[in-house]
PDB file of C-alpha atoms in Angstrom:
ATOM      1  CA  UNK A   1       3.362 -12.692  12.277  1.00 94.00           C
ATOM      2  CA  UNK A   2       5.549 -10.104  10.584  1.00 97.00           C
ATOM      3  CA  UNK A   3       5.703  -6.427  11.521  1.00 98.00           C
ATOM      4  CA  UNK A   4       5.851  -3.683   8.912  1.00 98.00           C
ATOM      5  CA  UNK A   5       6.346   0.073   9.256  1.00 98.00           C
ATOM      6  CA  UNK A   6       4.276   2.782   7.567  1.00 98.00           C
ATOM      7  CA  UNK A   7       6.228   5.955   8.288  1.00 98.00           C
ATOM      8  CA  UNK A   8       7.733   7.329   5.072  1.00 98.00           C
ATOM      9  CA  UNK A   9       6.795  10.084   2.687  1.00 98.00           C
ATOM     10  CA  UNK A  10       4.834  12.651   4.736  1.00 98.00           C
ATOM     11  CA  UNK A  11       6.040  15.722   6.611  1.00 98.00           C
ATOM     12  CA  UNK A  12       9.388  15.048   8.305  1.00 97.00           C
ATOM     13  CA  UNK A  13       9.184  11.544   6.833  1.00 98.00           C
ATOM     14  CA  UNK A  14       9.503  13.122   3.379  1.00 98.00           C
ATOM     15  CA  UNK A  15      13.013  14.447   4.020  1.00 98.00           C
ATOM     16  CA  UNK A  16      15.758  12.328   2.402  1.00 98.00           C
ATOM     17  CA  UNK A  17      17.943  12.183   5.513  1.00 98.00           C
ATOM     18  CA  UNK A  18      14.978  10.966   7.583  1.00 98.00           C
ATOM     19  CA  UNK A  19      13.966   8.401   4.954  1.00 98.00           C
ATOM     20  CA  UNK A  20      17.519   7.058   5.012  1.00 98.00           C
ATOM     21  CA  UNK A  21      17.584   6.904   8.813  1.00 98.00           C
ATOM     22  CA  UNK A  22      14.154   5.257   9.118  1.00 98.00           C
ATOM     23  CA  UNK A  23      14.719   2.764   6.300  1.00 98.00           C
ATOM     24  CA  UNK A  24      18.128   1.605   7.456  1.00 98.00           C
ATOM     25  CA  UNK A  25      17.047   1.400  11.110  1.00 98.00           C
ATOM     26  CA  UNK A  26      13.905  -0.541  10.154  1.00 98.00           C
ATOM     27  CA  UNK A  27      16.026  -3.057   8.267  1.00 98.00           C
ATOM     28  CA  UNK A  28      18.504  -3.338  11.131  1.00 98.00           C
ATOM     29  CA  UNK A  29      15.840  -3.847  13.787  1.00 98.00           C
ATOM     30  CA  UNK A  30      13.822  -6.509  12.002  1.00 98.00           C
ATOM     31  CA  UNK A  31      10.859  -4.788  10.378  1.00 98.00           C
ATOM     32  CA  UNK A  32       9.627  -6.886   7.466  1.00 98.00           C
ATOM     33  CA  UNK A  33       8.408  -4.174   5.123  1.00 98.00           C
ATOM     34  CA  UNK A  34       8.314  -0.414   4.589  1.00 98.00           C
ATOM     35  CA  UNK A  35       4.981   1.046   3.457  1.00 98.00           C
ATOM     36  CA  UNK A  36       4.397   4.420   1.806  1.00 98.00           C
ATOM     37  CA  UNK A  37       1.010   5.870   0.846  1.00 98.00           C
ATOM     38  CA  UNK A  38      -0.207   8.357  -1.739  1.00 98.00           C
ATOM     39  CA  UNK A  39      -2.154  11.500  -2.259  1.00 98.00           C
ATOM     40  CA  UNK A  40      -1.338  13.583  -5.314  1.00 98.00           C
ATOM     41  CA  UNK A  41      -3.672  16.365  -4.167  1.00 97.00           C
ATOM     42  CA  UNK A  42      -5.013  17.579  -0.824  1.00 97.00           C
ATOM     43  CA  UNK A  43      -7.410  20.488  -0.389  1.00 97.00           C
ATOM     44  CA  UNK A  44      -7.929  22.852   2.519  1.00 97.00           C
ATOM     45  CA  UNK A  45     -11.663  22.243   2.977  1.00 95.00           C
ATOM     46  CA  UNK A  46     -12.614  18.889   1.468  1.00 96.00           C
ATOM     47  CA  UNK A  47     -16.245  17.955   1.029  1.00 97.00           C
ATOM     48  CA  UNK A  48     -15.282  14.292   0.606  1.00 98.00           C
ATOM     49  CA  UNK A  49     -15.365  12.172   3.749  1.00 97.00           C
ATOM     50  CA  UNK A  50     -12.141  10.456   4.792  1.00 97.00           C
ATOM     51  CA  UNK A  51     -13.152   6.839   5.509  1.00 96.00           C
ATOM     52  CA  UNK A  52     -10.398   5.958   7.990  1.00 96.00           C
ATOM     53  CA  UNK A  53     -11.289   8.222  10.925  1.00 95.00           C
ATOM     54  CA  UNK A  54     -14.357   8.635  13.087  1.00 92.00           C
ATOM     55  CA  UNK A  55     -14.760  12.326  12.206  1.00 95.00           C
ATOM     56  CA  UNK A  56     -14.256  11.835   8.467  1.00 96.00           C
ATOM     57  CA  UNK A  57     -11.199  14.110   8.336  1.00 96.00           C
ATOM     58  CA  UNK A  58      -7.673  13.194   7.336  1.00 97.00           C
ATOM     59  CA  UNK A  59      -5.095  14.073   9.975  1.00 94.00           C
ATOM     60  CA  UNK A  60      -2.430  15.209   7.490  1.00 97.00           C
ATOM     61  CA  UNK A  61      -2.472  18.995   6.902  1.00 97.00           C
ATOM     62  CA  UNK A  62      -3.224  19.987   3.321  1.00 97.00           C
ATOM     63  CA  UNK A  63       0.069  21.901   3.066  1.00 98.00           C
ATOM     64  CA  UNK A  64       2.270  19.018   4.290  1.00 98.00           C
ATOM     65  CA  UNK A  65       4.908  17.544   2.026  1.00 98.00           C
ATOM     66  CA  UNK A  66       3.688  14.213   0.627  1.00 98.00           C
ATOM     67  CA  UNK A  67       6.082  12.354  -1.646  1.00 98.00           C
ATOM     68  CA  UNK A  68       5.158  10.190  -4.593  1.00 98.00           C
ATOM     69  CA  UNK A  69       5.276   6.681  -3.067  1.00 98.00           C
ATOM     70  CA  UNK A  70       7.095   4.952  -5.924  1.00 98.00           C
ATOM     71  CA  UNK A  71       9.833   7.574  -5.943  1.00 98.00           C
ATOM     72  CA  UNK A  72      10.121   7.568  -2.139  1.00 98.00           C
ATOM     73  CA  UNK A  73      10.363   3.770  -2.070  1.00 98.00           C
ATOM     74  CA  UNK A  74      12.989   3.826  -4.826  1.00 98.00           C
ATOM     75  CA  UNK A  75      15.093   6.048  -2.554  1.00 98.00           C
ATOM     76  CA  UNK A  76      14.481   3.657   0.344  1.00 98.00           C
ATOM     77  CA  UNK A  77      15.460   0.709  -1.861  1.00 98.00           C
ATOM     78  CA  UNK A  78      18.772   2.374  -2.672  1.00 98.00           C
ATOM     79  CA  UNK A  79      19.779   2.683   1.000  1.00 98.00           C
ATOM     80  CA  UNK A  80      18.674  -0.842   2.037  1.00 98.00           C
ATOM     81  CA  UNK A  81      19.271  -4.371   0.798  1.00 98.00           C
ATOM     82  CA  UNK A  82      16.819  -6.755   2.526  1.00 98.00           C
ATOM     83  CA  UNK A  83      13.686  -5.075   3.803  1.00 98.00           C
ATOM     84  CA  UNK A  84      10.609  -5.383   1.593  1.00 98.00           C
ATOM     85  CA  UNK A  85       8.794  -2.363   0.162  1.00 99.00           C
ATOM     86  CA  UNK A  86       5.115  -1.668  -0.565  1.00 98.00           C
ATOM     87  CA  UNK A  87       2.950   1.217  -1.693  1.00 98.00           C
ATOM     88  CA  UNK A  88       0.264   1.564   0.929  1.00 97.00           C
ATOM     89  CA  UNK A  89      -1.582   2.491  -1.180  1.00 98.00           C
ATOM     90  CA  UNK A  90      -1.214   3.925  -4.668  1.00 98.00           C
ATOM     91  CA  UNK A  91      -4.569   5.240  -5.946  1.00 98.00           C
ATOM     92  CA  UNK A  92      -4.648   3.244  -9.137  1.00 98.00           C
ATOM     93  CA  UNK A  93      -7.618   4.779 -11.010  1.00 98.00           C
ATOM     94  CA  UNK A  94      -5.911   8.184 -10.871  1.00 98.00           C
ATOM     95  CA  UNK A  95      -3.018   6.909 -13.022  1.00 98.00           C
ATOM     96  CA  UNK A  96      -2.285   5.682 -16.522  1.00 98.00           C
ATOM     97  CA  UNK A  97      -1.950   1.898 -16.090  1.00 98.00           C
ATOM     98  CA  UNK A  98       0.756   1.529 -18.748  1.00 98.00           C
ATOM     99  CA  UNK A  99       2.913   4.063 -16.938  1.00 98.00           C
ATOM    100  CA  UNK A 100       2.257   2.507 -13.508  1.00 98.00           C
ATOM    101  CA  UNK A 101       3.135  -0.937 -14.869  1.00 98.00           C
ATOM    102  CA  UNK A 102       6.485   0.373 -16.042  1.00 98.00           C
ATOM    103  CA  UNK A 103       7.201   2.339 -12.855  1.00 98.00           C
ATOM    104  CA  UNK A 104       6.286  -0.551 -10.565  1.00 98.00           C
ATOM    105  CA  UNK A 105       8.378  -3.051 -12.525  1.00 98.00           C
ATOM    106  CA  UNK A 106      11.286  -0.592 -12.538  1.00 98.00           C
ATOM    107  CA  UNK A 107      11.122  -0.296  -8.749  1.00 98.00           C
ATOM    108  CA  UNK A 108      10.936  -4.075  -8.456  1.00 98.00           C
ATOM    109  CA  UNK A 109      14.082  -4.454 -10.575  1.00 98.00           C
ATOM    110  CA  UNK A 110      15.988  -1.718  -8.731  1.00 98.00           C
ATOM    111  CA  UNK A 111      15.065  -3.250  -5.357  1.00 98.00           C
ATOM    112  CA  UNK A 112      16.064  -6.775  -6.478  1.00 98.00           C
ATOM    113  CA  UNK A 113      12.505  -8.059  -6.269  1.00 98.00           C
ATOM    114  CA  UNK A 114      11.508  -6.540  -2.925  1.00 98.00           C
ATOM    115  CA  UNK A 115       8.490  -4.502  -4.066  1.00 98.00           C
ATOM    116  CA  UNK A 116       4.758  -5.183  -3.724  1.00 98.00           C
ATOM    117  CA  UNK A 117       2.253  -2.853  -5.366  1.00 98.00           C
ATOM    118  CA  UNK A 118      -0.467  -1.836  -2.938  1.00 98.00           C
ATOM    119  CA  UNK A 119      -3.428  -0.214  -4.678  1.00 98.00           C
ATOM    120  CA  UNK A 120      -6.684   1.427  -3.696  1.00 98.00           C
ATOM    121  CA  UNK A 121      -9.534   3.235  -5.424  1.00 98.00           C
ATOM    122  CA  UNK A 122      -9.385   6.539  -3.531  1.00 98.00           C
ATOM    123  CA  UNK A 123     -11.976   8.548  -1.600  1.00 98.00           C
ATOM    124  CA  UNK A 124     -11.380  12.225  -2.506  1.00 98.00           C
ATOM    125  CA  UNK A 125     -13.606  13.543  -5.300  1.00 98.00           C
ATOM    126  CA  UNK A 126     -11.582  16.772  -5.204  1.00 98.00           C
ATOM    127  CA  UNK A 127      -8.385  14.862  -5.979  1.00 98.00           C
ATOM    128  CA  UNK A 128      -9.941  13.073  -8.955  1.00 98.00           C
ATOM    129  CA  UNK A 129     -11.335  16.380 -10.277  1.00 98.00           C
ATOM    130  CA  UNK A 130      -7.921  18.038 -10.089  1.00 98.00           C
ATOM    131  CA  UNK A 131      -6.422  15.160 -12.082  1.00 98.00           C
ATOM    132  CA  UNK A 132      -9.207  15.165 -14.662  1.00 98.00           C
ATOM    133  CA  UNK A 133     -10.260  11.589 -13.848  1.00 98.00           C
ATOM    134  CA  UNK A 134     -13.931  10.661 -13.317  1.00 98.00           C
ATOM    135  CA  UNK A 135     -14.691   9.845  -9.691  1.00 98.00           C
ATOM    136  CA  UNK A 136     -17.582   7.596 -10.689  1.00 98.00           C
ATOM    137  CA  UNK A 137     -16.766   3.986 -11.600  1.00 98.00           C
ATOM    138  CA  UNK A 138     -13.300   4.293 -10.059  1.00 98.00           C
ATOM    139  CA  UNK A 139     -13.603   0.763  -8.694  1.00 98.00           C
ATOM    140  CA  UNK A 140     -14.286  -0.706 -12.129  1.00 98.00           C
ATOM    141  CA  UNK A 141     -11.492   1.407 -13.563  1.00 98.00           C
ATOM    142  CA  UNK A 142      -9.027   0.104 -10.947  1.00 98.00           C
ATOM    143  CA  UNK A 143     -10.018  -3.509 -11.606  1.00 98.00           C
ATOM    144  CA  UNK A 144      -9.521  -3.102 -15.351  1.00 98.00           C
ATOM    145  CA  UNK A 145      -6.242  -1.246 -14.920  1.00 98.00           C
ATOM    146  CA  UNK A 146      -4.931  -4.083 -12.771  1.00 98.00           C
ATOM    147  CA  UNK A 147      -5.830  -6.639 -15.437  1.00 98.00           C
ATOM    148  CA  UNK A 148      -4.109  -4.518 -18.076  1.00 98.00           C
ATOM    149  CA  UNK A 149      -0.980  -4.172 -15.929  1.00 98.00           C
ATOM    150  CA  UNK A 150      -0.787  -7.909 -15.352  1.00 98.00           C
ATOM    151  CA  UNK A 151      -0.872  -8.401 -19.129  1.00 98.00           C
ATOM    152  CA  UNK A 152       1.983  -5.912 -19.537  1.00 98.00           C
ATOM    153  CA  UNK A 153       4.068  -7.641 -16.881  1.00 98.00           C
ATOM    154  CA  UNK A 154       3.537 -11.140 -18.262  1.00 97.00           C
ATOM    155  CA  UNK A 155       3.399 -10.694 -22.039  1.00 97.00           C
ATOM    156  CA  UNK A 156       5.772  -9.206 -24.604  1.00 96.00           C
ATOM    157  CA  UNK A 157       4.288  -7.837 -26.758  1.00 98.00           C
ATOM    158  CA  UNK A 158       1.048  -7.272 -24.842  1.00 98.00           C
ATOM    159  CA  UNK A 159      -2.435  -6.355 -26.009  1.00 98.00           C
ATOM    160  CA  UNK A 160      -5.529  -5.355 -24.024  1.00 98.00           C
ATOM    161  CA  UNK A 161      -8.964  -4.039 -24.924  1.00 98.00           C
ATOM    162  CA  UNK A 162     -11.194  -2.742 -22.153  1.00 98.00           C
ATOM    163  CA  UNK A 163     -13.698  -0.053 -21.272  1.00 98.00           C
ATOM    164  CA  UNK A 164     -11.102   2.390 -19.949  1.00 98.00           C
ATOM    165  CA  UNK A 165      -7.822   1.399 -21.587  1.00 98.00           C
ATOM    166  CA  UNK A 166      -6.696  -0.159 -24.832  1.00 98.00           C
ATOM    167  CA  UNK A 167      -3.310  -1.057 -26.325  1.00 98.00           C
ATOM    168  CA  UNK A 168      -2.184  -3.390 -29.046  1.00 98.00           C
ATOM    169  CA  UNK A 169       1.092  -5.308 -29.374  1.00 98.00           C
ATOM    170  CA  UNK A 170       3.207  -3.029 -27.199  1.00 98.00           C
ATOM    171  CA  UNK A 171       6.379  -3.797 -25.302  1.00 98.00           C
ATOM    172  CA  UNK A 172       6.787  -2.375 -21.807  1.00 98.00           C
ATOM    173  CA  UNK A 173      10.039  -3.315 -20.119  1.00 97.00           C
ATOM    174  CA  UNK A 174      11.565  -4.120 -17.697  1.00 98.00           C
ATOM    175  CA  UNK A 175       9.444  -6.980 -16.446  1.00 98.00           C
ATOM    176  CA  UNK A 176       9.102  -7.739 -12.727  1.00 98.00           C
ATOM    177  CA  UNK A 177      11.751 -10.155 -11.501  1.00 96.00           C
ATOM    178  CA  UNK A 178       9.395 -12.901 -10.305  1.00 91.00           C
ATOM    179  CA  UNK A 179       8.556 -14.516 -13.619  1.00 89.00           C
ATOM    180  CA  UNK A 180       6.539 -11.651 -15.049  1.00 90.00           C
ATOM    181  CA  UNK A 181       4.509 -11.250 -11.867  1.00 95.00           C
ATOM    182  CA  UNK A 182       4.429  -8.533  -9.236  1.00 98.00           C
ATOM    183  CA  UNK A 183       2.639  -9.069  -5.899  1.00 98.00           C
ATOM    184  CA  UNK A 184      -0.439  -6.852  -5.665  1.00 98.00           C
ATOM    185  CA  UNK A 185      -2.106  -5.874  -2.385  1.00 98.00           C
ATOM    186  CA  UNK A 186      -5.551  -4.250  -2.319  1.00 98.00           C
ATOM    187  CA  UNK A 187      -6.096  -1.649   0.370  1.00 98.00           C
ATOM    188  CA  UNK A 188      -9.369  -0.512   1.899  1.00 98.00           C
ATOM    189  CA  UNK A 189     -11.713  -1.653   4.639  1.00 97.00           C
ATOM    190  CA  UNK A 190     -14.992  -1.890   2.717  1.00 97.00           C
ATOM    191  CA  UNK A 191     -16.656  -5.075   1.545  1.00 98.00           C
ATOM    192  CA  UNK A 192     -15.869  -4.046  -2.041  1.00 97.00           C
ATOM    193  CA  UNK A 193     -12.165  -3.757  -1.216  1.00 98.00           C
ATOM    194  CA  UNK A 194     -12.200  -7.177   0.442  1.00 98.00           C
ATOM    195  CA  UNK A 195     -13.883  -8.657  -2.639  1.00 98.00           C
ATOM    196  CA  UNK A 196     -11.184  -7.157  -4.872  1.00 98.00           C
ATOM    197  CA  UNK A 197      -8.472  -8.529  -2.613  1.00 98.00           C
ATOM    198  CA  UNK A 198     -10.005 -12.009  -2.713  1.00 98.00           C
ATOM    199  CA  UNK A 199     -10.558 -12.086  -6.472  1.00 97.00           C
ATOM    200  CA  UNK A 200      -7.806  -9.928  -7.971  1.00 97.00           C
ATOM    201  CA  UNK A 201      -4.869  -9.632  -5.599  1.00 98.00           C
ATOM    202  CA  UNK A 202      -2.213 -11.413  -3.594  1.00 98.00           C
ATOM    203  CA  UNK A 203      -3.082  -9.717  -0.320  1.00 98.00           C
ATOM    204  CA  UNK A 204      -5.187  -7.229   1.625  1.00 98.00           C
ATOM    205  CA  UNK A 205      -4.105  -4.122   3.554  1.00 98.00           C
ATOM    206  CA  UNK A 206      -6.599  -2.886   6.122  1.00 98.00           C
ATOM    207  CA  UNK A 207      -5.795   0.624   7.327  1.00 98.00           C
ATOM    208  CA  UNK A 208      -6.633   2.181  10.701  1.00 97.00           C
ATOM    209  CA  UNK A 209      -8.879  -0.738  11.647  1.00 97.00           C
ATOM    210  CA  UNK A 210     -10.140  -0.946  15.250  1.00 96.00           C
ATOM    211  CA  UNK A 211      -8.675  -4.102  16.757  1.00 97.00           C
ATOM    212  CA  UNK A 212     -12.149  -5.371  17.671  1.00 96.00           C
ATOM    213  CA  UNK A 213     -13.184  -5.172  14.001  1.00 97.00           C
ATOM    214  CA  UNK A 214     -10.267  -7.169  12.599  1.00 98.00           C
ATOM    215  CA  UNK A 215     -11.771 -10.684  12.966  1.00 97.00           C
ATOM    216  CA  UNK A 216     -15.015  -9.623  11.267  1.00 98.00           C
ATOM    217  CA  UNK A 217     -13.177  -7.983   8.342  1.00 98.00           C
ATOM    218  CA  UNK A 218     -11.013 -11.081   7.895  1.00 98.00           C
ATOM    219  CA  UNK A 219     -14.124 -13.265   8.009  1.00 98.00           C
ATOM    220  CA  UNK A 220     -15.587 -11.273   5.103  1.00 98.00           C
ATOM    221  CA  UNK A 221     -12.315 -11.717   3.219  1.00 98.00           C
ATOM    222  CA  UNK A 222     -12.372 -15.467   3.867  1.00 98.00           C
ATOM    223  CA  UNK A 223     -16.007 -15.678   2.741  1.00 98.00           C
ATOM    224  CA  UNK A 224     -15.162 -13.865  -0.491  1.00 98.00           C
ATOM    225  CA  UNK A 225     -12.297 -16.274  -1.092  1.00 98.00           C
ATOM    226  CA  UNK A 226     -14.609 -19.266  -0.585  1.00 98.00           C
ATOM    227  CA  UNK A 227     -17.281 -17.732  -2.810  1.00 97.00           C
ATOM    228  CA  UNK A 228     -14.819 -17.290  -5.663  1.00 97.00           C
ATOM    229  CA  UNK A 229     -12.924 -20.561  -5.271  1.00 97.00           C
ATOM    230  CA  UNK A 230      -9.818 -19.010  -3.783  1.00 97.00           C
ATOM    231  CA  UNK A 231      -7.792 -20.501  -0.948  1.00 97.00           C
ATOM    232  CA  UNK A 232      -7.686 -17.964   1.889  1.00 97.00           C
ATOM    233  CA  UNK A 233      -4.136 -18.921   2.833  1.00 95.00           C
ATOM    234  CA  UNK A 234      -2.935 -17.764  -0.599  1.00 96.00           C
ATOM    235  CA  UNK A 235      -3.424 -14.172   0.581  1.00 98.00           C
ATOM    236  CA  UNK A 236      -1.280 -12.035   2.821  1.00 98.00           C
ATOM    237  CA  UNK A 237      -3.279 -10.100   5.414  1.00 98.00           C
ATOM    238  CA  UNK A 238      -1.681  -6.849   6.559  1.00 98.00           C
ATOM    239  CA  UNK A 239      -3.465  -4.633   9.075  1.00 98.00           C
ATOM    240  CA  UNK A 240      -2.686  -1.239  10.557  1.00 98.00           C
ATOM    241  CA  UNK A 241      -4.630  -0.758  13.790  1.00 97.00           C
ATOM    242  CA  UNK A 242      -6.294   2.380  15.083  1.00 96.00           C
ATOM    243  CA  UNK A 243      -6.059   1.259  18.720  1.00 95.00           C
ATOM    244  CA  UNK A 244      -3.663  -1.660  19.008  1.00 91.00           C
ATOM    245  CA  UNK A 245      -1.268  -2.536  21.808  1.00 94.00           C
ATOM    246  CA  UNK A 246       1.391  -5.280  21.873  1.00 94.00           C
ATOM    247  CA  UNK A 247      -0.869  -7.483  24.002  1.00 94.00           C
ATOM    248  CA  UNK A 248      -3.169  -7.820  20.986  1.00 95.00           C
ATOM    249  CA  UNK A 249      -0.554  -9.608  18.870  1.00 95.00           C
ATOM    250  CA  UNK A 250      -1.546 -13.212  19.737  1.00 95.00           C
ATOM    251  CA  UNK A 251      -5.215 -12.531  18.988  1.00 95.00           C
ATOM    252  CA  UNK A 252      -4.336 -10.882  15.667  1.00 97.00           C
ATOM    253  CA  UNK A 253      -2.180 -13.844  14.744  1.00 96.00           C
ATOM    254  CA  UNK A 254      -5.003 -16.229  15.589  1.00 96.00           C
ATOM    255  CA  UNK A 255      -7.435 -14.172  13.493  1.00 97.00           C
ATOM    256  CA  UNK A 256      -5.255 -14.643  10.403  1.00 97.00           C
ATOM    257  CA  UNK A 257      -3.220 -11.445  10.283  1.00 98.00           C
ATOM    258  CA  UNK A 258       0.128 -12.165   8.620  1.00 98.00           C
ATOM    259  CA  UNK A 259       1.588  -8.671   9.017  1.00 98.00           C
ATOM    260  CA  UNK A 260       0.910  -5.985  11.590  1.00 98.00           C
ATOM    261  CA  UNK A 261       1.741  -2.564  10.132  1.00 98.00           C
ATOM    262  CA  UNK A 262       2.838   0.051  12.653  1.00 98.00           C
ATOM    263  CA  UNK A 263       1.900   3.566  11.536  1.00 98.00           C
ATOM    264  CA  UNK A 264       3.728   6.606  12.831  1.00 97.00           C
ATOM    265  CA  UNK A 265       5.430   9.913  12.060  1.00 98.00           C
ATOM    266  CA  UNK A 266       9.190   9.985  12.636  1.00 98.00           C
ATOM    267  CA  UNK A 267      10.906  12.875  14.414  1.00 98.00           C
ATOM    268  CA  UNK A 268      12.756  15.418  12.249  1.00 98.00           C
ATOM    269  CA  UNK A 269      16.361  14.678  13.248  1.00 98.00           C
ATOM    270  CA  UNK A 270      17.858  11.565  11.603  1.00 98.00           C
ATOM    271  CA  UNK A 271      19.451  10.236  14.806  1.00 98.00           C
ATOM    272  CA  UNK A 272      16.183  10.703  16.673  1.00 98.00           C
ATOM    273  CA  UNK A 273      14.305   9.002  13.837  1.00 98.00           C
ATOM    274  CA  UNK A 274      16.622   5.993  14.032  1.00 98.00           C
ATOM    275  CA  UNK A 275      16.147   5.786  17.808  1.00 98.00           C
ATOM    276  CA  UNK A 276      12.378   6.073  17.322  1.00 98.00           C
ATOM    277  CA  UNK A 277      12.426   3.073  14.975  1.00 98.00           C
ATOM    278  CA  UNK A 278      14.505   1.084  17.464  1.00 98.00           C
ATOM    279  CA  UNK A 279      11.949   1.808  20.198  1.00 98.00           C
ATOM    280  CA  UNK A 280       9.090   0.741  17.940  1.00 98.00           C
ATOM    281  CA  UNK A 281      10.923  -2.513  17.293  1.00 98.00           C
ATOM    282  CA  UNK A 282      11.335  -3.143  21.021  1.00 97.00           C
ATOM    283  CA  UNK A 283       7.613  -2.508  21.479  1.00 97.00           C
ATOM    284  CA  UNK A 284       6.143  -4.435  18.562  1.00 97.00           C
ATOM    285  CA  UNK A 285       8.725  -6.954  17.315  1.00 95.00           C
ATOM    286  CA  UNK A 286      10.228  -7.957  20.650  1.00 79.00           C
ATOM    287  CA  UNK A 287       7.634  -6.883  23.219  1.00 67.00           C
ATOM    288  CA  UNK A 288       8.600  -7.373  26.838  1.00 50.00           C
ATOM    289  CA  UNK A 289       6.762  -9.888  28.979  1.00 41.00           C
TER     290      UNK A 289
END
């Protein structure tokens, strides 16, 4: 089982010197992938419930720096050479799919094929309102956008006619490096997210999942794969735990997790951030005992 690190883009992790220190240390110490999430907008008093905490509140202050994940990962790509990169996750229905297709393929080219596009549908009605995007039917919009993006990556020229987007005989370059394909990971812990992962994506990213809930969530994913004629082992299964300890690693591996994602906030000084990554590696990649 691989170990990834979700620590870039927010607060101190948004500072370029800290991104450099964390990214290079993560590559040196054996982390498989760097993850970076997205919120374009936060509000001081949201009415929307955050689905990844017991109290329904996001822990990030509304006034914290939060970088665009594709730009932050492009910076990380420039200071590394081997470690993989993933958006964890980009809120796809908030974006123009033609533009995201180009940006994602550009990052894939600049990183020499190390990028996977993690996408989700979002939970904040306030964020969608600020962007002028309908909150309703965001799941259907994300599914259609993904289909349109795959056409843009694989075809030249490409055409697509859907409910939410339409283009005819356009050329969007560069193409992703892996034969016109870019790995897509669907994030989210709901049954709907697991269905999208099984039917539309190359992997699933469960975020802030209690360790006791992991086998049941993976069982739903496997059932969705079987229902839609998909081999479960075609998917990557990445999970960030809300309560994990290194002793849980064998059980997670047995449950079908292919990547444990460690989530944390780096310290503000670059040398301290590098040491923090090294300690995480000793804990999670090479645990004692």
